[in-house]
Coordinates of C-alpha atoms and ligand atoms in Angstrom, one line a residue:
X1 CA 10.4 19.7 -2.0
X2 CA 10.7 17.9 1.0
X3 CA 7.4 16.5 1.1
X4 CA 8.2 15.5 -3.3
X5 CA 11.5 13.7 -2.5
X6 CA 10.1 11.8 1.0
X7 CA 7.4 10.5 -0.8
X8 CA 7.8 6.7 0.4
X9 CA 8.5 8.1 3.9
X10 CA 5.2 10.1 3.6
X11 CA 2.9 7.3 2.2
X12 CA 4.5 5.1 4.8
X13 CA 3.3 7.2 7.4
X14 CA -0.1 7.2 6.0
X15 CA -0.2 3.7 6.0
X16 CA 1.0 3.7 9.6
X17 CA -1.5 6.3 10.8
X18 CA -4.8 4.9 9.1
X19 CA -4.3 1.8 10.5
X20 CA -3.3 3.5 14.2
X21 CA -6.2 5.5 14.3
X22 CA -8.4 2.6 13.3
X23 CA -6.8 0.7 15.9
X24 CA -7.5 3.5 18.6
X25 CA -10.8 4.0 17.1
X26 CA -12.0 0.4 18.2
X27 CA -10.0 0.9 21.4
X28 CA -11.9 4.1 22.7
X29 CA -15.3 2.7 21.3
X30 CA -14.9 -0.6 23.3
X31 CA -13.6 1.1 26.6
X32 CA -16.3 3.4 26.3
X33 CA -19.0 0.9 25.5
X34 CA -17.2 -1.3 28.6
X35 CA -17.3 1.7 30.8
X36 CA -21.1 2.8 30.0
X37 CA -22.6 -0.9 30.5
X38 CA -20.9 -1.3 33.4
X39 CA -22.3 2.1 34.9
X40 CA -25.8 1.1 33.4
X41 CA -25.8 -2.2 34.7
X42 CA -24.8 -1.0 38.3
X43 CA -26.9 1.6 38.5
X44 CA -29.9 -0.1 37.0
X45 CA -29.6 -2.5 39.4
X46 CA -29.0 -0.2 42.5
X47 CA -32.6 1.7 41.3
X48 CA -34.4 -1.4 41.0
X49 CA -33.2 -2.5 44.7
X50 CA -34.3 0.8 46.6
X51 CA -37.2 0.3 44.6
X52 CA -37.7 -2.9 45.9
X53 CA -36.8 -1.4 49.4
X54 CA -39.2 1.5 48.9
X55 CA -42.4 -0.9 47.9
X56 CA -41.6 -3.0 51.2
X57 CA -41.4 0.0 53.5
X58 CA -44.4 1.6 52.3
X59 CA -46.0 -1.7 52.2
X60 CA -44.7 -1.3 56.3
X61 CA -46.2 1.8 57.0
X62 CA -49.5 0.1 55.8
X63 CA -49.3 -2.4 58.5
X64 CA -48.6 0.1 60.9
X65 CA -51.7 1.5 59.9
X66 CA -50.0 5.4 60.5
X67 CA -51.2 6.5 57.4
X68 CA -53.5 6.5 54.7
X69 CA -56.8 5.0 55.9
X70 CA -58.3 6.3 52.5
X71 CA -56.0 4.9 50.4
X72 CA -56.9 5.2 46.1
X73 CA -58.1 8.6 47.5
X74 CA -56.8 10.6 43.8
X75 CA -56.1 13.4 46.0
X76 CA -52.8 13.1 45.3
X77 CA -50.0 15.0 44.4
X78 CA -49.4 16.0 47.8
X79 CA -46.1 15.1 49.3
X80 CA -46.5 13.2 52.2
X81 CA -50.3 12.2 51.5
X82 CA -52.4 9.9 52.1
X83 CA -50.8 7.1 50.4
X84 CA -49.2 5.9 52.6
X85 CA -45.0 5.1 52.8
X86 CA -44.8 7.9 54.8
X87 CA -41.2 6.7 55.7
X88 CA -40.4 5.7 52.3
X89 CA -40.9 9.2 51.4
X90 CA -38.5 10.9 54.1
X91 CA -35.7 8.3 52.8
X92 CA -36.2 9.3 49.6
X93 CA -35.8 12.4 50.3
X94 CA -32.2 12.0 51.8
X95 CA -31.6 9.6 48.9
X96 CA -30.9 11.8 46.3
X97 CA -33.7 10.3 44.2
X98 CA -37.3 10.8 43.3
X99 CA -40.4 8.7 44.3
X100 CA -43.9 9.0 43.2
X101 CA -47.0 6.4 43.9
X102 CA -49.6 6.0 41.4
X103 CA -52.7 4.2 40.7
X104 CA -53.7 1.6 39.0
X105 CA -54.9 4.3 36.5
X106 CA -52.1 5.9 36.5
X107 CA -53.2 8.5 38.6
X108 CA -50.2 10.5 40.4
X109 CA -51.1 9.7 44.5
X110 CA -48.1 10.6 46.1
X111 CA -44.5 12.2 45.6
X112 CA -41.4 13.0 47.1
X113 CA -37.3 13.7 46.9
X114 CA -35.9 15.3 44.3
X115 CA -37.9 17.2 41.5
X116 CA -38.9 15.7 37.9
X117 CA -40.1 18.0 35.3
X118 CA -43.2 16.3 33.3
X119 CA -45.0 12.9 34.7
X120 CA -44.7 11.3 30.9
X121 CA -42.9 8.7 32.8
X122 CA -45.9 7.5 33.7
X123 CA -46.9 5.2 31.0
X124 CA -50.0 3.5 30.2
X125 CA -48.0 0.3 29.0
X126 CA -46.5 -0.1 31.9
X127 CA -49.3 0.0 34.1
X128 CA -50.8 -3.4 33.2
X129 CA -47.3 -5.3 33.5
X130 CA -47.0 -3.5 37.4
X131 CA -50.3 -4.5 38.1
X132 CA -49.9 -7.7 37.3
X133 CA -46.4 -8.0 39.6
X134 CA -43.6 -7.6 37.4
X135 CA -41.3 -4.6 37.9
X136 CA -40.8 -2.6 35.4
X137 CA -37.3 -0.2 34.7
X138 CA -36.4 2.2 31.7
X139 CA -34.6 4.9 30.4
X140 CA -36.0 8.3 30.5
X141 CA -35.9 12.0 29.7
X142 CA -37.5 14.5 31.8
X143 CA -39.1 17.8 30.0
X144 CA -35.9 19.5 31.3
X145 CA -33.9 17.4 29.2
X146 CA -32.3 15.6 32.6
X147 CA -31.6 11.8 32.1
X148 CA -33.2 9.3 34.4
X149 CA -33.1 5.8 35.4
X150 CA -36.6 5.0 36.4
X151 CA -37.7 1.5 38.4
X152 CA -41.2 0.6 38.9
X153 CA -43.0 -1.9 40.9
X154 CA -46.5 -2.7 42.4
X155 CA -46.4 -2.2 46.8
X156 CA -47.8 -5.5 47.7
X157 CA -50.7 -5.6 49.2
X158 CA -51.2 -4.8 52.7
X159 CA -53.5 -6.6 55.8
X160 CA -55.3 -3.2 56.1
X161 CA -55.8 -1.6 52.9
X162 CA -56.7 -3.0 49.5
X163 CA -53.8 0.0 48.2
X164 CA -53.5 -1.0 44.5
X165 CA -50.3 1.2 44.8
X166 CA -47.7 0.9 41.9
X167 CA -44.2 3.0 43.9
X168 CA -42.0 5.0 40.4
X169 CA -38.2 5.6 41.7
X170 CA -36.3 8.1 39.3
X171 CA -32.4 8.5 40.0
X172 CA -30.6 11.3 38.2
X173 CA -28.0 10.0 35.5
X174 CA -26.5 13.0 36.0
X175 CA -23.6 11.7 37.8
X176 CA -22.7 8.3 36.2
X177 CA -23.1 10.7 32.8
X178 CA -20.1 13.3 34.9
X179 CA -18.3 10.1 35.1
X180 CA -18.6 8.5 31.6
X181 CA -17.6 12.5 30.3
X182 CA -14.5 12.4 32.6
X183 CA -13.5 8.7 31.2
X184 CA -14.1 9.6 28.1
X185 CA -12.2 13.0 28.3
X186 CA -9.4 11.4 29.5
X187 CA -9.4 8.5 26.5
X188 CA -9.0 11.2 24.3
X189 CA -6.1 12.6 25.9
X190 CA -4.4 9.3 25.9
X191 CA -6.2 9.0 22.2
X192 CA -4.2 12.5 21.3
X193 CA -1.1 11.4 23.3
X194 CA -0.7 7.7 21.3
X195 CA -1.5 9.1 17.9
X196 CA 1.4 11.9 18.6
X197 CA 3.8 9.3 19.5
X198 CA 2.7 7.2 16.9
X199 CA 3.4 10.1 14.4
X200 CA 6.8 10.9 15.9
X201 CA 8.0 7.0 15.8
X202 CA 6.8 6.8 12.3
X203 CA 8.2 10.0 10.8
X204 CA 11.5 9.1 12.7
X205 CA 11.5 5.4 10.9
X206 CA 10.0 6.7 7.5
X207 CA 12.9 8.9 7.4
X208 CA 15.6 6.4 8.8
X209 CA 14.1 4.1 5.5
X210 CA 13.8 7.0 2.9
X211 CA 17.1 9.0 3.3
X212 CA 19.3 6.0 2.4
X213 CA 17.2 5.4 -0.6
X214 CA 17.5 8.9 -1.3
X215 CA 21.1 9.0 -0.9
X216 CA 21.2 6.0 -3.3
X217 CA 18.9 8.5 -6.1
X218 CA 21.5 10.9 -5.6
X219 CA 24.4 8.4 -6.1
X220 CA 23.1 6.7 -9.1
X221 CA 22.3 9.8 -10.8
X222 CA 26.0 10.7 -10.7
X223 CA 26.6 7.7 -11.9
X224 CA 24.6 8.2 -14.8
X225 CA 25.9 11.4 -15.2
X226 CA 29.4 9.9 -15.8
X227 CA 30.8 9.7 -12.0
X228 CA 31.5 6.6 -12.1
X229 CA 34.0 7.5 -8.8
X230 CA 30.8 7.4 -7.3
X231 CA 30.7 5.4 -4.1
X232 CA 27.9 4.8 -1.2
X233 CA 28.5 4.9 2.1
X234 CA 25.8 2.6 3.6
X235 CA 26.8 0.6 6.6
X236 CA 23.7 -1.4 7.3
X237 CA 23.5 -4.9 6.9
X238 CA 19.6 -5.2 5.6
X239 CA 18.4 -4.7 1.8
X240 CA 18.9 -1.7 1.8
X241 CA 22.5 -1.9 2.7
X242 CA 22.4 -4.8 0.2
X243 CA 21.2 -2.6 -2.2
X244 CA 23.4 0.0 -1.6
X245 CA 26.1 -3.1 -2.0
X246 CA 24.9 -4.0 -5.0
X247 CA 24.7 0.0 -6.8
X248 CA 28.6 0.3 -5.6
X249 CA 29.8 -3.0 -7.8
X250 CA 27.3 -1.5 -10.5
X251 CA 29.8 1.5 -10.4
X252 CA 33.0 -0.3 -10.1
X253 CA 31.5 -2.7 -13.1
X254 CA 30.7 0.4 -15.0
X255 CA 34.2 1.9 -14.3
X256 CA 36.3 -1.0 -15.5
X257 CA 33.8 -1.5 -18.6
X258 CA 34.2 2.4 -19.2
X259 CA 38.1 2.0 -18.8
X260 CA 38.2 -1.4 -21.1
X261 CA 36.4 0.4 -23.4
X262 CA 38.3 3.5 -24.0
X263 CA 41.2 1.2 -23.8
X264 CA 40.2 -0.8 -26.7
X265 CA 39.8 2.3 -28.4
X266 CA 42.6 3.7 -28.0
X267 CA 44.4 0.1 -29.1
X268 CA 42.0 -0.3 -32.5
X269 CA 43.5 3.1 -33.2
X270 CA 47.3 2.7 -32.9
X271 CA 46.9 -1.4 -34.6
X272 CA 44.9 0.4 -37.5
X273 CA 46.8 3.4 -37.8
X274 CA 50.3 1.5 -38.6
X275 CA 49.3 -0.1 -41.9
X276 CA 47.3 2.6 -43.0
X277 CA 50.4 4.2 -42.3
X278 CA 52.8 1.9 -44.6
X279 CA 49.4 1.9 -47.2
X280 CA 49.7 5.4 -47.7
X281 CA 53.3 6.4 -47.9
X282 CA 54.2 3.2 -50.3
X283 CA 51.3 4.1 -52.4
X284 CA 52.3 7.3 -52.2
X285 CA 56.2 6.7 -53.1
X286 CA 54.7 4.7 -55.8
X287 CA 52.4 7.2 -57.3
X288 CA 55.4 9.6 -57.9
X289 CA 57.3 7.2 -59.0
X290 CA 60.4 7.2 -56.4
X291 CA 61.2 3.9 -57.1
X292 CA 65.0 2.7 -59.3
X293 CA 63.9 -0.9 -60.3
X294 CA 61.0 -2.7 -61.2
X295 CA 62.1 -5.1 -58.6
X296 CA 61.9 -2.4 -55.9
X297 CA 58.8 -1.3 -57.4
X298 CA 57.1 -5.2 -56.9
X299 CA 58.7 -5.3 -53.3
X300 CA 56.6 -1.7 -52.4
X301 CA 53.4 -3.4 -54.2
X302 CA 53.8 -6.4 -52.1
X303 CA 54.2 -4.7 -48.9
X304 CA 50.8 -2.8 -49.8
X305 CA 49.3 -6.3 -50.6
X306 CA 50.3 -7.7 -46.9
X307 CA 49.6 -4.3 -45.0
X308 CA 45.8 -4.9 -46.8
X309 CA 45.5 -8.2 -46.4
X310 CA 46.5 -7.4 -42.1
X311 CA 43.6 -4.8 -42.1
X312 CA 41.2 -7.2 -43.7
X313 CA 42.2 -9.5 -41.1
X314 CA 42.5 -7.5 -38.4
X315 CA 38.7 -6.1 -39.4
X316 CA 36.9 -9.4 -39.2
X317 CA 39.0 -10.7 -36.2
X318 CA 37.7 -7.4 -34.2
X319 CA 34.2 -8.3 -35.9
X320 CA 34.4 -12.0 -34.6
X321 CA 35.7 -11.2 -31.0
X322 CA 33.5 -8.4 -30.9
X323 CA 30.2 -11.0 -31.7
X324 CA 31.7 -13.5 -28.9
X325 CA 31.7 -11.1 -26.3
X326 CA 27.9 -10.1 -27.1
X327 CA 27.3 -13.7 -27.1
X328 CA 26.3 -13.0 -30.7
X329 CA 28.3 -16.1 -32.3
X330 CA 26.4 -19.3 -32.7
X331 CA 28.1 -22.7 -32.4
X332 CA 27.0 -25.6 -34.4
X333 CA 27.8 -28.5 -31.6
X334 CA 28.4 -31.8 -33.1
X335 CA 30.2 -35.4 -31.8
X336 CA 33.6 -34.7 -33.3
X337 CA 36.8 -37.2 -33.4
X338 CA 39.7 -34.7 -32.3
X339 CA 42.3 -36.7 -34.0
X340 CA 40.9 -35.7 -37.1
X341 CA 41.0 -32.5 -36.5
X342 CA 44.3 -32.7 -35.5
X343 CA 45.5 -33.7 -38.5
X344 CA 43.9 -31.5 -40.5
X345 CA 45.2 -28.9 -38.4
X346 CA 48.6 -30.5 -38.8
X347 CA 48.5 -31.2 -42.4
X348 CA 47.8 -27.4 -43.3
X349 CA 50.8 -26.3 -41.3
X350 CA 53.2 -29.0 -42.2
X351 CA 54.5 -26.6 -45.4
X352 CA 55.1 -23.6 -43.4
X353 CA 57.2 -25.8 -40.5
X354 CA 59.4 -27.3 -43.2
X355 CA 60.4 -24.1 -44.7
X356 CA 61.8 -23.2 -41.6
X357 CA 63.9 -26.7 -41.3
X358 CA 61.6 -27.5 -38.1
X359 CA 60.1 -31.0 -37.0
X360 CA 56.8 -31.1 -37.0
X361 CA 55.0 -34.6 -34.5
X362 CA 52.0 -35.7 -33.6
X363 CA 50.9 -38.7 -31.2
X364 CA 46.9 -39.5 -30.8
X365 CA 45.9 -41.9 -27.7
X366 CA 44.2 -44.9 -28.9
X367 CA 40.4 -45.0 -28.1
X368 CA 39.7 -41.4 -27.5
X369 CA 36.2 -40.4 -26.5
X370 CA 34.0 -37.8 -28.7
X371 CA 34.1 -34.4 -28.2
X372 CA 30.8 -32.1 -28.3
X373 CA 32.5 -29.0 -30.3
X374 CA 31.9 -26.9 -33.3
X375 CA 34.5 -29.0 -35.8
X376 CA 35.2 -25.5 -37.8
X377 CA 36.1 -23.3 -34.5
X378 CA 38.2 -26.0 -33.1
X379 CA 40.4 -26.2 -35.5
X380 CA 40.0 -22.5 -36.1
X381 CA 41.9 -22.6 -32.7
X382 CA 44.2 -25.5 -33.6
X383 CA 45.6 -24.2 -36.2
X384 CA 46.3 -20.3 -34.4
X385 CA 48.2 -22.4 -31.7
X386 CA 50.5 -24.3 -34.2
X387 CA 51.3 -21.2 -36.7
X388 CA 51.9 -19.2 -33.8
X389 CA 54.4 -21.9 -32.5
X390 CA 56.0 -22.3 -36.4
X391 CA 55.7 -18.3 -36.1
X392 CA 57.6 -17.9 -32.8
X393 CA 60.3 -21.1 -32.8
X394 CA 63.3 -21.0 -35.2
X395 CA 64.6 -24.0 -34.4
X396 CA 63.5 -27.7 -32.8
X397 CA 60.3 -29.4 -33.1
X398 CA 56.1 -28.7 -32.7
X399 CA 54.4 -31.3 -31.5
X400 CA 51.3 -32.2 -31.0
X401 CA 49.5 -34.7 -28.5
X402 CA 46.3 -35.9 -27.9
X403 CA 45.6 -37.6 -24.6
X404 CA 42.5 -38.5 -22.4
X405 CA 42.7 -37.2 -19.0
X406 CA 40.6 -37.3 -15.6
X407 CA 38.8 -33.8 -16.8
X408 CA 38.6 -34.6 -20.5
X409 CA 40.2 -34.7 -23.6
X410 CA 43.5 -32.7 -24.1
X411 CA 44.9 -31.6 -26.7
X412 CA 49.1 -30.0 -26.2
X413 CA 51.0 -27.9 -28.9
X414 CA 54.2 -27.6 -27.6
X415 CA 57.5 -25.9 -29.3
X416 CA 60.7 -25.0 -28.6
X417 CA 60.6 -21.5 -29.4
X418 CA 61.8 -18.4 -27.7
X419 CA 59.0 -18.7 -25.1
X420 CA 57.1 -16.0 -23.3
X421 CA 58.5 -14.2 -20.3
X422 CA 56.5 -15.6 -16.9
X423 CA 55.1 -11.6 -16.1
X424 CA 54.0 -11.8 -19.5
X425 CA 52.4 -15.0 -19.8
X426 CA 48.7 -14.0 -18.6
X427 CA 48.8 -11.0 -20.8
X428 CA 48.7 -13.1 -24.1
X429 CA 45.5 -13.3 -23.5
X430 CA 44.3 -10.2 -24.2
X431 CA 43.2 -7.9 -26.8
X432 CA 46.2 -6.7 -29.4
X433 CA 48.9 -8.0 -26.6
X434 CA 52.1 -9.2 -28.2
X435 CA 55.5 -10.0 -26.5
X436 CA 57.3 -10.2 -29.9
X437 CA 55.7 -7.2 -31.4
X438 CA 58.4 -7.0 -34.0
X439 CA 58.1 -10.4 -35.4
X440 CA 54.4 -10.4 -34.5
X441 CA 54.1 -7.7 -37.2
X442 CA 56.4 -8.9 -39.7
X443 CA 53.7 -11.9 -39.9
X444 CA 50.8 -10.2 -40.0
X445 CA 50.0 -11.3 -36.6
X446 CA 47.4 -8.9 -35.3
X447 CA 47.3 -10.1 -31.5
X448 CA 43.8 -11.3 -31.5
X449 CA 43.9 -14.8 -32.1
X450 CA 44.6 -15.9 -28.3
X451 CA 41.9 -13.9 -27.1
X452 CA 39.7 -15.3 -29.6
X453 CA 40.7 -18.4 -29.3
X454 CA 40.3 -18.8 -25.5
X455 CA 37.0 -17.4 -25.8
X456 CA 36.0 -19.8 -28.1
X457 CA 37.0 -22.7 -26.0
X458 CA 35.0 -20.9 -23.2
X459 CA 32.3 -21.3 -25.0
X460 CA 32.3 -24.8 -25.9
X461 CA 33.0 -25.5 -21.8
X462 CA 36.7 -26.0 -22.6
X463 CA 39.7 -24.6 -21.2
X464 CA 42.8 -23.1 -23.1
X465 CA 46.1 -22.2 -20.7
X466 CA 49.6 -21.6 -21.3
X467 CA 53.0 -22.8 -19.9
X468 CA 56.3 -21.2 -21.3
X469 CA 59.9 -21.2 -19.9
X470 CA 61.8 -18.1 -22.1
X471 CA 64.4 -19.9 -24.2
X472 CA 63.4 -23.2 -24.6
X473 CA 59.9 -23.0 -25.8
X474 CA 56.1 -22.7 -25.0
X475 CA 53.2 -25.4 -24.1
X476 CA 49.5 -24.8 -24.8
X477 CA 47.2 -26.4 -23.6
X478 CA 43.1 -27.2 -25.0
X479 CA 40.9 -28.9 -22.6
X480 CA 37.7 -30.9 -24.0
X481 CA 35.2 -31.0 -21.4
X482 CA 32.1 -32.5 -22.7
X483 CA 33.0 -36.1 -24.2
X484 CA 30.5 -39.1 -25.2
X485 CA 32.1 -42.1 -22.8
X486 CA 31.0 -45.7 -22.2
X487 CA 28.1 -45.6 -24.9
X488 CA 25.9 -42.6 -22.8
X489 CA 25.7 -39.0 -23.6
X490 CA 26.6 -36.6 -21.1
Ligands
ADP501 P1 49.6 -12.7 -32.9 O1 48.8 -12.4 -34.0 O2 50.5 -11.5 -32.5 O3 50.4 -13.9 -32.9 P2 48.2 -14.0 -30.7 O4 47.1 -13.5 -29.9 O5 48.1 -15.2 -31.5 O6 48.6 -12.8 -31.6 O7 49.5 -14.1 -29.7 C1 49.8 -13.1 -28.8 C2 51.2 -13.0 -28.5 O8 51.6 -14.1 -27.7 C3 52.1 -13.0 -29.7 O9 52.3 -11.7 -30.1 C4 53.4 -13.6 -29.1 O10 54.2 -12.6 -28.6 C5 52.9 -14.5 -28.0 N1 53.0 -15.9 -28.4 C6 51.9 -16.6 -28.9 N2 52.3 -17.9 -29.1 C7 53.6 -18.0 -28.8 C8 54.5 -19.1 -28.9 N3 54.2 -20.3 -29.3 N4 55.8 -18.8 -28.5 C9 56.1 -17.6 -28.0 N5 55.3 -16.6 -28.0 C10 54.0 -16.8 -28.4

């Protein structure tokens, strides 16, 4: 289980590991090569200097003339002997190493120190290369399976004798090998020692690294599960803790969209459920006929005309606002005059504003730039902004202007309606809120044309605010952002 869920940790440590041991690996192979050359080299050369030393005593002992009148006598393996080096032979003794003289044949003359089992040491190749002066030095192993270094060189020739003498020193490796054991022994226990650490230092920082993100698994799967209370408690400042950031606005994001959306629910509910309401029980009064006069009759018909026509309206406002915030709606962005928009707009509402006894103005600034904006949609929102002020004003004047300013082009329906209370003034922005839910209703106002229309000046890069002071009327304000100027296109 443990080994399933730390799996990162786990392959981490792998990683780690391979590499480390490769890295040791090298390590011990180059101390050991380091160590063993520098052993060889030293002890190589030590050989080949008491061999050296050897070949000049016994070359001494000649000149002395104590031994070995009859020398090349192939009488041989005698120690001591008639070879001659008689002192050579006593120091090699004490030496700790092994001498033996042979003949140009290779003939075995003379021997002393320490014991060598087999003579195969003696080799034929060699014996031309000592004869002719050169020393000669090798590796070798004795029948016993003992390790030598062995040195070879010719005893020059003496005044006395004609000895065509070549003097073999073997030295035991056995020591140097004691040594090079030991060195190695104790690179393996540092070896052992690292990789331990090693192990411990990764498993501690595989698991620092994996129980976050493990904690984050657990976290998201809540959230996923519906917990959207969910929250991480990850203090570090890294990705991981910018991970860990980024999950807990995922869950706050979730938890408002969850919220929104249940709210919207709950709101598409109550706005359908009151016509359906009124559709049901006129219908219904008017089925069994509880009606006196025909007029009364017409009056219930109407009301279940207006309640129909509020659904229909209602439906394909949700269905518009609905394909806006999907991003679903497509624009068709054109170079548009706004001042003949704005009349249009004003035209269409001029009727309604006269029933109701109330002026009705609109001013244009001369030499306006173009606007890039969807012509329909614009006045779309036009038009929402002056019914609602003909809707919402029972006395006064609507105007309309149309100035250029530093940011764009703006466009200002103002009124002098009832106004919208200051806490309440944000709010008319959103889904199905009304201030004046009475007279909202009695108009078949659904609370969905702000929203929509904001969002449709969003996406055009405009702006659409409101300023209201309750009891003397209501400003709104549309702001044109992308305009064609001084004969360029932005
Ligand atoms: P509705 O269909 O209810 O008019 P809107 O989204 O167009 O929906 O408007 C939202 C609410 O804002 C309205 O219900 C109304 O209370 C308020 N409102 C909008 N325009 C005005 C205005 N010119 N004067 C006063 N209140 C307004």
């Amino acid at each position: 289980m443990l080994m399933a869920s730390n799996k990162i940790g786990f392959k981490l440590g792998l990683v780690i590991l391979a590499a480390f041991t490769v890295v040791l690996a090298a390590l011990f192979w180059s101390i050991d090569r380091m160590f063993s050359g520098f052993y060889n080299s030293e002890m190589t050369t030590e050989v080949e200097e008491l061999t050296a030393h050897f070949a000049a005593m016994t070359t001494q002992d000649f000149n002395g003339g104590q031994t070995g009148a009859q020398t090349g006598t192939p009488a041989g393996a005698q120690t001591g002997g008639q070879t001659g080096g008689q002192t050579a032979m006593e120091f090699a003794d004490f030496s700790g190493v092994s001498i033996f003289y042979v003949d140009r044949n290779g003939n075995l003359l003379a021997k002393s120190g320490e014991p060598v089992a087999g003579f195969s040491f003696i080799r034929k190749q060699d014996q031309q290369t000592l004869f002719a002066g050169q020393p000669v030095s090798f590796k070798y192993q004795g029948a016993d399976g003992g390790h030598y270094l062995v040195s070879a060189r010719k005893v020059p020739a003496s005044g006395s004798g004609s000895a065509e003498t070549a003097v073999y020193v073997l030295s035991s490796t056995k020591h140097m090998d004691e040594s090079l054991i030991a060195v190695r022994r104790l690179l393996v226990l540092a070896g052992i020692g690292a990789f331990l650490l090693a192990a411990g230092i990764t498993w501690i920082i595989s698991r620092m690294l994996s129980s976050p993100l493990l904690q984050m698994q657990r976290a998201t799967r809540k959230l996923a599960a519906g917990e959207l209370d969910t929250r991480l408690d990850i203090a570090s400042r890294d990705e991981i803790g910018l991970l860990a950031g980024a999950i807990n606005e995922l869950a706050v994001e979730l938890k408002r969209y969850r919220d929104n959306r249940q709210e919207f629910f709950a709101n598409i509910s109550h706005e359908l459920r009151t016509p359906i309401t009124y559709l049901e029980g006129y219908a219904q009064v008017l089925r069994s006929g509880m009606y006196k006069t025909e007029d009364e009759r017409r009056q219930y018909l109407d009301i279940i005309h207006q309640e129909a026509k509020r659904l229909q309206r209602m439906v394909s406002d949700l269905f518009e606002l609905a394909q806006m915030e999907e991003g679903k709606i497509s624009l068709s962005l054109e170079w548009l005059d706004l001042s003949e928009l704005a009349e249009n707009a004003v035209r269409k509402v001029r009727l309604k504003a006269e029933s109701k006894g109330l002026q009705l103005g609109l001013s244009i600034d001369e030499d306006l730039p173009l606007i890039y904006a969807d012509g329909l949609r614009t006045e779309q929102v036009l038009s929402n902004l002056l019914e609602n002020a003909v809707r919402y004003t029972d006395q006064g004047e609507i105007s309309m202007t149309v100035l250029r300013n530093k940011q764009g082009v703006l466009l200002a329906v103002e009124d002098t309606g009832i106004g919208i209370p200051e806490d309440e003034l944000p709010l008319i922005f959103d889904r199905f809120y009304r201030v004046e839910k009475s007279r909202s209703r009695q108009h078949g106002g659904t609370g969905l044309g702000l929203p929509i229309a904001r969002k449709l000046m969003e996406l055009q890069e405009g702006e659409l605010n409101a300023y209201s002071r309750p009891g003397s009327g209501t400003r709104f304000e549309v702001l044109f952002t992308r305009i064609f100027e001084n004969g360029g296109l932005p």
